[in-house]
PDB file of C-alpha atoms in Angstrom:
ATOM      1  CA  UNK W  91     102.560 114.836 135.828  1.00 85.00           C
ATOM      2  CA  UNK W  92     104.000 114.066 132.498  1.00 93.00           C
ATOM      3  CA  UNK W  93     106.629 116.843 132.474  1.00 95.00           C
ATOM      4  CA  UNK W  94     107.703 115.515 135.893  1.00 96.00           C
ATOM      5  CA  UNK W  95     108.033 111.834 135.167  1.00 97.00           C
ATOM      6  CA  UNK W  96     109.953 113.040 132.002  1.00 97.00           C
ATOM      7  CA  UNK W  97     112.429 114.969 134.110  1.00 96.00           C
ATOM      8  CA  UNK W  98     112.704 112.398 136.975  1.00 97.00           C
ATOM      9  CA  UNK W  99     113.662 109.395 134.074  1.00 98.00           C
ATOM     10  CA  UNK W 100     116.339 111.967 132.501  1.00 97.00           C
ATOM     11  CA  UNK W 101     117.583 112.652 135.787  1.00 97.00           C
ATOM     12  CA  UNK W 102     118.117 108.838 136.617  1.00 98.00           C
ATOM     13  CA  UNK W 103     119.439 108.295 133.244  1.00 98.00           C
ATOM     14  CA  UNK W 104     122.486 111.061 133.844  1.00 98.00           C
ATOM     15  CA  UNK W 105     123.223 109.691 137.177  1.00 97.00           C
ATOM     16  CA  UNK W 106     123.711 106.265 135.775  1.00 97.00           C
ATOM     17  CA  UNK W 107     125.891 107.680 132.981  1.00 97.00           C
ATOM     18  CA  UNK W 108     123.415 106.821 129.973  1.00 98.00           C
ATOM     19  CA  UNK W 109     123.565 108.904 127.012  1.00 96.00           C
ATOM     20  CA  UNK W 110     120.052 110.560 126.999  1.00 96.00           C
ATOM     21  CA  UNK W 111     120.437 111.906 123.481  1.00 95.00           C
ATOM     22  CA  UNK W 112     118.775 109.346 121.001  1.00 96.00           C
ATOM     23  CA  UNK W 113     118.577 106.692 123.782  1.00 98.00           C
ATOM     24  CA  UNK W 114     115.493 104.208 123.475  1.00 98.00           C
ATOM     25  CA  UNK W 115     112.626 104.306 125.791  1.00 98.00           C
ATOM     26  CA  UNK W 116     109.844 102.292 126.260  1.00 98.00           C
ATOM     27  CA  UNK W 117     106.630 103.270 127.688  1.00 98.00           C
ATOM     28  CA  UNK W 118     104.432 100.237 128.982  1.00 97.00           C
ATOM     29  CA  UNK W 119     100.793 101.301 128.668  1.00 97.00           C
ATOM     30  CA  UNK W 120      99.015 104.055 126.731  1.00 98.00           C
ATOM     31  CA  UNK W 121      95.489 103.842 127.455  1.00 97.00           C
ATOM     32  CA  UNK W 122      93.218 105.789 130.000  1.00 94.00           C
ATOM     33  CA  UNK W 123      93.051 102.969 132.877  1.00 94.00           C
ATOM     34  CA  UNK W 124      94.162  99.630 133.075  1.00 95.00           C
ATOM     35  CA  UNK W 125      92.485  96.836 131.580  1.00 96.00           C
ATOM     36  CA  UNK W 126      90.439  98.783 128.878  1.00 94.00           C
ATOM     37  CA  UNK W 127      91.139  99.743 125.168  1.00 93.00           C
ATOM     38  CA  UNK W 128      90.001 103.619 125.733  1.00 93.00           C
ATOM     39  CA  UNK W 129      92.942 105.987 124.801  1.00 94.00           C
ATOM     40  CA  UNK W 130      90.680 108.989 125.133  1.00 89.00           C
ATOM     41  CA  UNK W 131      91.947 111.118 128.136  1.00 90.00           C
ATOM     42  CA  UNK W 132      94.705 109.405 128.565  1.00 95.00           C
ATOM     43  CA  UNK W 133      97.766 111.144 130.754  1.00 95.00           C
ATOM     44  CA  UNK W 134     100.470 108.909 129.163  1.00 97.00           C
ATOM     45  CA  UNK W 135     100.439 111.527 126.055  1.00 96.00           C
ATOM     46  CA  UNK W 136     101.776 114.006 128.601  1.00 97.00           C
ATOM     47  CA  UNK W 137     104.669 111.787 129.449  1.00 97.00           C
ATOM     48  CA  UNK W 138     105.157 110.942 125.436  1.00 97.00           C
ATOM     49  CA  UNK W 139     105.220 114.831 124.450  1.00 96.00           C
ATOM     50  CA  UNK W 140     107.598 115.409 127.562  1.00 97.00           C
ATOM     51  CA  UNK W 141     109.910 113.048 126.260  1.00 97.00           C
ATOM     52  CA  UNK W 142     109.863 113.914 122.771  1.00 95.00           C
ATOM     53  CA  UNK W 143     111.690 117.404 123.980  1.00 93.00           C
ATOM     54  CA  UNK W 144     114.823 115.390 124.579  1.00 94.00           C
ATOM     55  CA  UNK W 145     115.324 113.786 121.229  1.00 94.00           C
ATOM     56  CA  UNK W 146     114.843 110.220 122.472  1.00 95.00           C
ATOM     57  CA  UNK W 147     113.733 107.061 120.154  1.00 97.00           C
ATOM     58  CA  UNK W 148     110.265 106.361 122.100  1.00 98.00           C
ATOM     59  CA  UNK W 149     108.260 102.963 121.476  1.00 98.00           C
ATOM     60  CA  UNK W 150     104.996 102.513 123.156  1.00 98.00           C
ATOM     61  CA  UNK W 151     103.566  99.242 123.924  1.00 98.00           C
ATOM     62  CA  UNK W 152     100.071  98.649 125.352  1.00 97.00           C
ATOM     63  CA  UNK W 153      98.536  95.222 124.695  1.00 97.00           C
ATOM     64  CA  UNK W 154      94.992  96.682 125.112  1.00 97.00           C
ATOM     65  CA  UNK W 155      95.343  99.763 123.061  1.00 96.00           C
ATOM     66  CA  UNK W 156      93.157 100.469 120.071  1.00 94.00           C
ATOM     67  CA  UNK W 157      96.383 101.327 117.858  1.00 94.00           C
ATOM     68  CA  UNK W 158      94.387 103.126 115.356  1.00 94.00           C
ATOM     69  CA  UNK W 159      92.616 105.762 117.759  1.00 94.00           C
ATOM     70  CA  UNK W 160      95.610 106.468 119.366  1.00 94.00           C
ATOM     71  CA  UNK W 161      97.351 107.361 115.669  1.00 95.00           C
ATOM     72  CA  UNK W 162      94.031 109.094 114.996  1.00 95.00           C
ATOM     73  CA  UNK W 163      93.693 111.222 118.381  1.00 94.00           C
ATOM     74  CA  UNK W 164      97.305 111.806 118.986  1.00 95.00           C
ATOM     75  CA  UNK W 165      99.713 111.071 116.016  1.00 95.00           C
ATOM     76  CA  UNK W 166     101.499 108.454 117.789  1.00 96.00           C
ATOM     77  CA  UNK W 167     102.414 104.694 116.999  1.00 96.00           C
ATOM     78  CA  UNK W 168     101.489 102.542 119.571  1.00 97.00           C
ATOM     79  CA  UNK W 169     102.279  98.667 119.117  1.00 97.00           C
ATOM     80  CA  UNK W 170      99.967  95.465 120.499  1.00 96.00           C
ATOM     81  CA  UNK W 171     103.276  93.525 120.247  1.00 96.00           C
ATOM     82  CA  UNK W 172     105.674  93.182 122.800  1.00 93.00           C
ATOM     83  CA  UNK W 173     109.135  94.793 121.836  1.00 94.00           C
ATOM     84  CA  UNK W 174     112.222  92.507 121.231  1.00 93.00           C
ATOM     85  CA  UNK W 175     114.606  95.307 121.622  1.00 93.00           C
ATOM     86  CA  UNK W 176     116.681  96.364 124.666  1.00 97.00           C
ATOM     87  CA  UNK W 177     115.829  99.698 125.762  1.00 98.00           C
ATOM     88  CA  UNK W 178     117.754 102.417 127.892  1.00 98.00           C
ATOM     89  CA  UNK W 179     114.941 102.716 130.153  1.00 98.00           C
ATOM     90  CA  UNK W 180     111.507 101.672 130.861  1.00 98.00           C
ATOM     91  CA  UNK W 181     108.394 103.460 131.995  1.00 98.00           C
ATOM     92  CA  UNK W 182     105.538 101.627 133.562  1.00 97.00           C
ATOM     93  CA  UNK W 183     102.735 103.904 132.997  1.00 97.00           C
ATOM     94  CA  UNK W 184      99.337 101.669 133.074  1.00 97.00           C
ATOM     95  CA  UNK W 185      98.628  98.952 135.603  1.00 96.00           C
ATOM     96  CA  UNK W 186      97.675  96.039 133.143  1.00 96.00           C
ATOM     97  CA  UNK W 187      97.235  93.046 134.509  1.00 95.00           C
ATOM     98  CA  UNK W 188      99.633  91.512 132.418  1.00 92.00           C
ATOM     99  CA  UNK W 189     102.166  93.914 133.433  1.00 93.00           C
ATOM    100  CA  UNK W 190     101.876  92.902 137.120  1.00 88.00           C
ATOM    101  CA  UNK W 191     103.391  89.763 136.251  1.00 84.00           C
ATOM    102  CA  UNK W 192     105.896  91.059 133.427  1.00 84.00           C
ATOM    103  CA  UNK W 193     109.432  90.498 133.621  1.00 90.00           C
ATOM    104  CA  UNK W 194     110.355  94.112 132.947  1.00 93.00           C
ATOM    105  CA  UNK W 195     114.004  93.447 132.929  1.00 92.00           C
ATOM    106  CA  UNK W 196     113.747  91.443 129.886  1.00 94.00           C
ATOM    107  CA  UNK W 197     113.139  94.725 128.076  1.00 96.00           C
ATOM    108  CA  UNK W 198     116.235  96.934 129.541  1.00 97.00           C
ATOM    109  CA  UNK W 199     119.619  96.894 128.907  1.00 97.00           C
ATOM    110  CA  UNK W 200     122.236  96.003 131.762  1.00 96.00           C
ATOM    111  CA  UNK W 201     122.720  99.503 132.384  1.00 97.00           C
ATOM    112  CA  UNK W 202     119.121 101.243 132.293  1.00 98.00           C
ATOM    113  CA  UNK W 203     116.529 102.896 134.295  1.00 98.00           C
ATOM    114  CA  UNK W 204     113.204 101.516 135.490  1.00 98.00           C
ATOM    115  CA  UNK W 205     110.690 103.976 136.337  1.00 98.00           C
ATOM    116  CA  UNK W 206     107.110 102.974 137.782  1.00 97.00           C
ATOM    117  CA  UNK W 207     104.485 105.455 137.586  1.00 96.00           C
ATOM    118  CA  UNK W 208     101.671 103.116 139.006  1.00 93.00           C
ATOM    119  CA  UNK W 209     103.684 101.698 141.848  1.00 92.00           C
ATOM    120  CA  UNK W 210     102.919  98.062 140.765  1.00 93.00           C
ATOM    121  CA  UNK W 211     106.680  96.684 140.443  1.00 93.00           C
ATOM    122  CA  UNK W 212     108.751  95.461 143.162  1.00 92.00           C
ATOM    123  CA  UNK W 213     110.800  98.278 144.851  1.00 92.00           C
ATOM    124  CA  UNK W 214     113.877  96.286 144.477  1.00 93.00           C
ATOM    125  CA  UNK W 215     113.963  96.734 140.702  1.00 94.00           C
ATOM    126  CA  UNK W 216     112.736 100.197 139.982  1.00 95.00           C
ATOM    127  CA  UNK W 217     115.003 103.276 140.104  1.00 97.00           C
ATOM    128  CA  UNK W 218     112.121 105.640 140.618  1.00 95.00           C
ATOM    129  CA  UNK W 219     108.619 105.805 141.030  1.00 93.00           C
ATOM    130  CA  UNK W 220     105.818 108.241 141.208  1.00 85.00           C
TER     131      UNK W 220
END
């Protein structure tokens, strides 16, 4: 699944004329399931690892995740603080309650890709979904 999602996001970026190399991507959610701090057995790590092959700048935001365990188990930096940057692409990876009412467009640039792995975002604002 991780490689498929990564490839779909990259294809959508290319179709929109977004420079992929060194672009800024935000992944929303890292935990194993919604509304839970457990990061063990998370499949989001597969998406992150597949995206790393494209030399991207990846930010992982998850208000629930235990950041110390994510760092220890996967060697990945996860933040509990909502980023203030504007990203070239956003991937909704975990269906936390906070994300269901979240204004994802506030995180992305005017020309960007929004990909919804969990199908929780309105169809009219996403470029692709799993």
